XYZ file of C-alpha atoms in Angstrom:
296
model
C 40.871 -6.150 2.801
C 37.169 -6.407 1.030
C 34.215 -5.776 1.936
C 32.683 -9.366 0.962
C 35.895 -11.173 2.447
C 36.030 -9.625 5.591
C 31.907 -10.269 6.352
C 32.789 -13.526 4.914
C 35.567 -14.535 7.408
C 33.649 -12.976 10.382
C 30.802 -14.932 10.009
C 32.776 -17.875 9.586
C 34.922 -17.488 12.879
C 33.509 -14.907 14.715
C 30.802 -17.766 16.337
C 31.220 -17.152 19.900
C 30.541 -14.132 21.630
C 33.431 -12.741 24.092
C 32.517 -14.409 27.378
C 32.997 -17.513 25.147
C 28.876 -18.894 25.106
C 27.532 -19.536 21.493
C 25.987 -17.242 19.149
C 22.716 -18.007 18.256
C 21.509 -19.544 15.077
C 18.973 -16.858 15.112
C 21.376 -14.015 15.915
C 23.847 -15.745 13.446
C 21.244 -15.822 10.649
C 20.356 -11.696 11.334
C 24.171 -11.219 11.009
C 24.070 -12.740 7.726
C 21.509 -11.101 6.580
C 22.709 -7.780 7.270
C 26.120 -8.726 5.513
C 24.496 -9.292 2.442
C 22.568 -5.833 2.701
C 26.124 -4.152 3.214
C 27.783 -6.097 -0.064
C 24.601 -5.143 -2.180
C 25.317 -1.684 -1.115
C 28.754 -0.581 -0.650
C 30.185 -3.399 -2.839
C 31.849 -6.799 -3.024
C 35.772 -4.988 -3.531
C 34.951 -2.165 -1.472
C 38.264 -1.528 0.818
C 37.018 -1.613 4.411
C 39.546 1.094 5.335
C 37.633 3.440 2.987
C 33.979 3.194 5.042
C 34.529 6.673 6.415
C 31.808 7.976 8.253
C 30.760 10.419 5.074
C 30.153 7.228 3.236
C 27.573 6.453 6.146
C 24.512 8.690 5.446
C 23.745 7.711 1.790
C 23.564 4.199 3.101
C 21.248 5.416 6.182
C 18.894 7.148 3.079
C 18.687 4.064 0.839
C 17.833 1.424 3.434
C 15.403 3.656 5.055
C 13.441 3.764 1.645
C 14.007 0.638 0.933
C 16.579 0.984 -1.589
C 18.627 -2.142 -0.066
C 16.084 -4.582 1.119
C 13.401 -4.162 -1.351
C 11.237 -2.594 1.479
C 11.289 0.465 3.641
C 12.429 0.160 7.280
C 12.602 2.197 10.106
C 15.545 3.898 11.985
C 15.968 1.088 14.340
C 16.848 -1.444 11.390
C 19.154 0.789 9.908
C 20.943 1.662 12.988
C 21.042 -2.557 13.659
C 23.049 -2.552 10.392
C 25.650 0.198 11.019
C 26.127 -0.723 14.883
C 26.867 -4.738 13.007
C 29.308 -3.002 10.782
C 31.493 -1.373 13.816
C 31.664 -4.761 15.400
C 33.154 -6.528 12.294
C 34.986 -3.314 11.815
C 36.578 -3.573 15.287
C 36.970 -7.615 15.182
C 39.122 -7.287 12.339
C 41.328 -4.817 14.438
C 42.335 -8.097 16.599
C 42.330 -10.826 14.173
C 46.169 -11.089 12.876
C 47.352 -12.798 9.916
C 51.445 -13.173 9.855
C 51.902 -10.625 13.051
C 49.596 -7.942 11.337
C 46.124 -7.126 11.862
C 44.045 -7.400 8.914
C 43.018 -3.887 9.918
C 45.233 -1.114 11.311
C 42.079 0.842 12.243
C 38.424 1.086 12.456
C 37.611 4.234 10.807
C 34.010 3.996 12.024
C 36.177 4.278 15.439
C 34.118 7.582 16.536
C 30.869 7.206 13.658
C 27.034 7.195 15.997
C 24.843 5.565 13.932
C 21.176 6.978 14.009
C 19.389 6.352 16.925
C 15.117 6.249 16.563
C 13.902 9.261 17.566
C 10.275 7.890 18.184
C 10.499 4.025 18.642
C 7.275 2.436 18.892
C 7.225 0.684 22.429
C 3.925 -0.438 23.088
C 2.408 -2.719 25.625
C -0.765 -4.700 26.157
C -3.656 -4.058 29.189
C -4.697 -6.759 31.296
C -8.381 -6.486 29.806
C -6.467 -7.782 26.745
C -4.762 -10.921 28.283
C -7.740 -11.601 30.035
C -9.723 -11.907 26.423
C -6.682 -13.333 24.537
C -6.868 -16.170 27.099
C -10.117 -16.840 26.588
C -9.894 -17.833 23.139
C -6.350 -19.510 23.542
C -7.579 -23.113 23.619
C -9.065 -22.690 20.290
C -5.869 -21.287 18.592
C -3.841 -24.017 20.269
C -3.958 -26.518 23.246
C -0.318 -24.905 24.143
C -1.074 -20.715 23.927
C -2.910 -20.772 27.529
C 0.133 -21.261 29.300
C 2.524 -19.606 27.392
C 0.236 -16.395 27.235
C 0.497 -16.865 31.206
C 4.285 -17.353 31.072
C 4.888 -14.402 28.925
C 2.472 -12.442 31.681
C 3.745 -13.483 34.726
C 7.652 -13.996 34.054
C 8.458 -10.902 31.933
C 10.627 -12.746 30.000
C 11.884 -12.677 26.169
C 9.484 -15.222 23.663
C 12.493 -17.028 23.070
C 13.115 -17.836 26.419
C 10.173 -18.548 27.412
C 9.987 -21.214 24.331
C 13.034 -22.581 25.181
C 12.048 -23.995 28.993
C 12.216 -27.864 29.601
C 10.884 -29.250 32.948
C 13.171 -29.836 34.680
C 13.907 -26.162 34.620
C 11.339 -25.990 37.304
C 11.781 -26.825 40.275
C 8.518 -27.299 41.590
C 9.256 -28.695 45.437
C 11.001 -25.182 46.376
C 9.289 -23.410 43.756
C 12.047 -22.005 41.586
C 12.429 -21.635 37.634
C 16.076 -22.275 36.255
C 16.731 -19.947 32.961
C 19.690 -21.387 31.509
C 22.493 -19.070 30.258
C 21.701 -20.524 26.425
C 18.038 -19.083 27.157
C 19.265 -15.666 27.636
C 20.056 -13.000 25.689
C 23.101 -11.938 27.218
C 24.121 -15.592 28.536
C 23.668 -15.247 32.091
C 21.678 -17.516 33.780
C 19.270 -16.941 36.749
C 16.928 -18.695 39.270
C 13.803 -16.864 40.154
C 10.654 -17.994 42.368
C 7.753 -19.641 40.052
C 4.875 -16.687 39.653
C 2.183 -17.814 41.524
C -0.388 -17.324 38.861
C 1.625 -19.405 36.730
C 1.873 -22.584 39.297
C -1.152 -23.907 38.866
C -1.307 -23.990 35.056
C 1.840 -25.604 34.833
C 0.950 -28.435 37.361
C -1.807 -29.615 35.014
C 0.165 -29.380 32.247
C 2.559 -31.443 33.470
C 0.069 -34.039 34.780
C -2.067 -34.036 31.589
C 1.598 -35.069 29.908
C 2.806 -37.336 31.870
C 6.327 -34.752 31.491
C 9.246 -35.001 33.422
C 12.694 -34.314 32.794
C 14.348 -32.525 29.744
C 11.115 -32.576 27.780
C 9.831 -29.133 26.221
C 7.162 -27.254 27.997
C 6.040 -26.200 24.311
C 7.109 -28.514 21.939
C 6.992 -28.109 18.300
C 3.702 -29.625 16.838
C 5.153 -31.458 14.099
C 9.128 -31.230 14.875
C 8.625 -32.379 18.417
C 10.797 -35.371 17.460
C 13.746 -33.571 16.434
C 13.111 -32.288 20.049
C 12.659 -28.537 18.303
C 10.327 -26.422 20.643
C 7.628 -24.164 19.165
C 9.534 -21.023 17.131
C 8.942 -17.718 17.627
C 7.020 -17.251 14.342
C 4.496 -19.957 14.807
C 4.224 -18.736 18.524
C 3.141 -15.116 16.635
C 0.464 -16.476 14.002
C -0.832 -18.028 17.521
C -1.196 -14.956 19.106
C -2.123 -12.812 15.796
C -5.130 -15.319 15.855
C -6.067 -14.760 19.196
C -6.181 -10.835 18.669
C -8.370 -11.877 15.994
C -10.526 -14.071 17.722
C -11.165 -12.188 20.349
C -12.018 -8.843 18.803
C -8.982 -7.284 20.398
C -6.858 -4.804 18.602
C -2.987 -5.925 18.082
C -0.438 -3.259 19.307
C 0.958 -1.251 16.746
C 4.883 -2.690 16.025
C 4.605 -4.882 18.728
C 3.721 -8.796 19.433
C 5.057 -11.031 21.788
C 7.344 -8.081 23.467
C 4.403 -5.922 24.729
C 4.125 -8.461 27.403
C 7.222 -7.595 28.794
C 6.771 -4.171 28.847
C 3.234 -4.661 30.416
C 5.606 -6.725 33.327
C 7.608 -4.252 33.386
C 5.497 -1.127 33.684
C 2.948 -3.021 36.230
C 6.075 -3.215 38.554
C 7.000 0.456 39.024
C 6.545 0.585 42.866
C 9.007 -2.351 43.077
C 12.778 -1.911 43.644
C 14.437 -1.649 40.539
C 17.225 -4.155 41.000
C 14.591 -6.803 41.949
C 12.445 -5.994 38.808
C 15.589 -6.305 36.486
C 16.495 -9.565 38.051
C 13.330 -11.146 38.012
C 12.545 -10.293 34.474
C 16.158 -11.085 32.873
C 17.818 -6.747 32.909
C 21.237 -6.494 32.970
C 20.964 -2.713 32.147
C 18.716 -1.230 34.562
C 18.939 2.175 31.687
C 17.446 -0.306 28.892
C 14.643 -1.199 32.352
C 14.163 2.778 32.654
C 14.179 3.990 29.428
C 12.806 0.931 27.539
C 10.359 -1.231 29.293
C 8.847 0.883 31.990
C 6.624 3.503 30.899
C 4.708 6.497 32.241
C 0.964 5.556 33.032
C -2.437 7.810 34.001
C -2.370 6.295 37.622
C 1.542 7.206 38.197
């Protein structure tokens, strides 16, 4: 089996993830694009059964320096590529064509692909939310509330962007995040923050909004009933930073709010932290997301 034919087939079939929700278009897209890395690299006719682990570290070199992509990247990218590679690697293990596998073995079975030794994980203060909201309105009538979401919630951008209303049930106070809203499909039902109440009351009363409606609909797509994407969402808050004279975090955006959540939320129990904010993996909570701090 080849290289190309293999990626090929697994990003053909391979749509649905094992507890049988949908893949992503996003996810599907960063699949794709990491393919096409692997091909440029290794080969359209390379055998798969010949990606020992030896063949590994040259790869790990080049697409650090930017050999692969055109740009350099960090360790985190690379490892996002190799860790992509076991999966197809493995698929194609249980995929069977005639009563035969279309691979005997994985032979990156027992391969560790590098792991960041330094990963930039910042977060943001609350002197800086307080100043990003006070220029919000100016970037966009829709920022002030989903700076406040992204504050109070702790949840990922793309979740956040993907709330209708009638994912909130105001009456007992409760905000529905739907499996297809979550990165590892699971869906949840936490109280409304009470900072974020208000906000969304007049929001919903300046709109006139009920029912499946957006909370943050696309400007100019809102037809196609398309919310607001994550890279228009982050030239809204790169403008605020600007605006307000406050300095962006270094390798970090959107996700420094839900470290900030995170962090602020130490002398909580752990299990209700990680449910409330979306963990699955109260290691990736520990490790991750909640970091050491002058007054702890």
């Amino acid at each position: 089996v080849t290289l190309d034919a293999l990626l090929a087939r697994y990003l053909a079939q391979a749509t649905h993830a094992r507890d049988g929700s949908l893949k992503t278009e996003r996810y599907r897209r960063d699949c794709a694009k990491r393919a096409r890395y692997l091909v440029e690299w290794f080969g359209a006719q390379c055998e798969v059964a010949k990606l020992t682990p030896d063949r590994m570290q040259p790869y790990v070199r080049a697409r650090r320096a930017g050999e692969v992509s055109g740009r350099p990247v960090r360790t985190r990218s690379v490892q996002c590529d190799l860790v992509f590679l076991k999966s197809v690697l493995h698929w194609a293990t249980g995929v069977f064509d005639d009563g035969r596998p279309l691979l005997e073995r994985n032979p990156l079975a027992g391969f560790s692909p590098p792991r960041e030794r330094d990963p930039k994980r910042p977060l943001i203060d609350g002197a800086a939310v307080k100043a990003l909201l006070g220029v919000a309105e100016i970037v966009s009538p829709q920022l002030p509330l989903l700076i406040v979401l992204m504050d109070t919630t702790g949840r990922r951008l793309s979740s956040v962007l993907g709330l209708r209303w009638d994912d909130f049930d105001f009456e007992r106070g409760r905000i529905r995040w739907r499996a297809e809203l979550d990165k590892t499909r699971r869906a949840s039902e936490i109280p409304i923050p009470k900072a974020a109440l208000a906000p969304l009351l007049a929001l919903r009363r300046a709109r006139a909004a009920i029912g499946a409606s957006l909370v943050f609909p696309h400007p100019r797509r809102s037809r196609a009933g398309q919310p607001v994407t994550r890279h228009l969402a982050s030239y809204w808050l790169t403008r605020a930073f600007e605006l307000a004279g406050v300095p962006k975090p270094d390798g970090s955006l959107w996700h420094a709010f839900r470290r900030r959540w995170a962090t602020t939320r130490k002398h909580l129990p752990l299990n209700d932290v990680a449910a409330a904010g979306g963990w699955h993996d109260l290691t990736t909570l520990l490790t991750c997301y909640q970091q050491p701090d002058e007054d702890t």
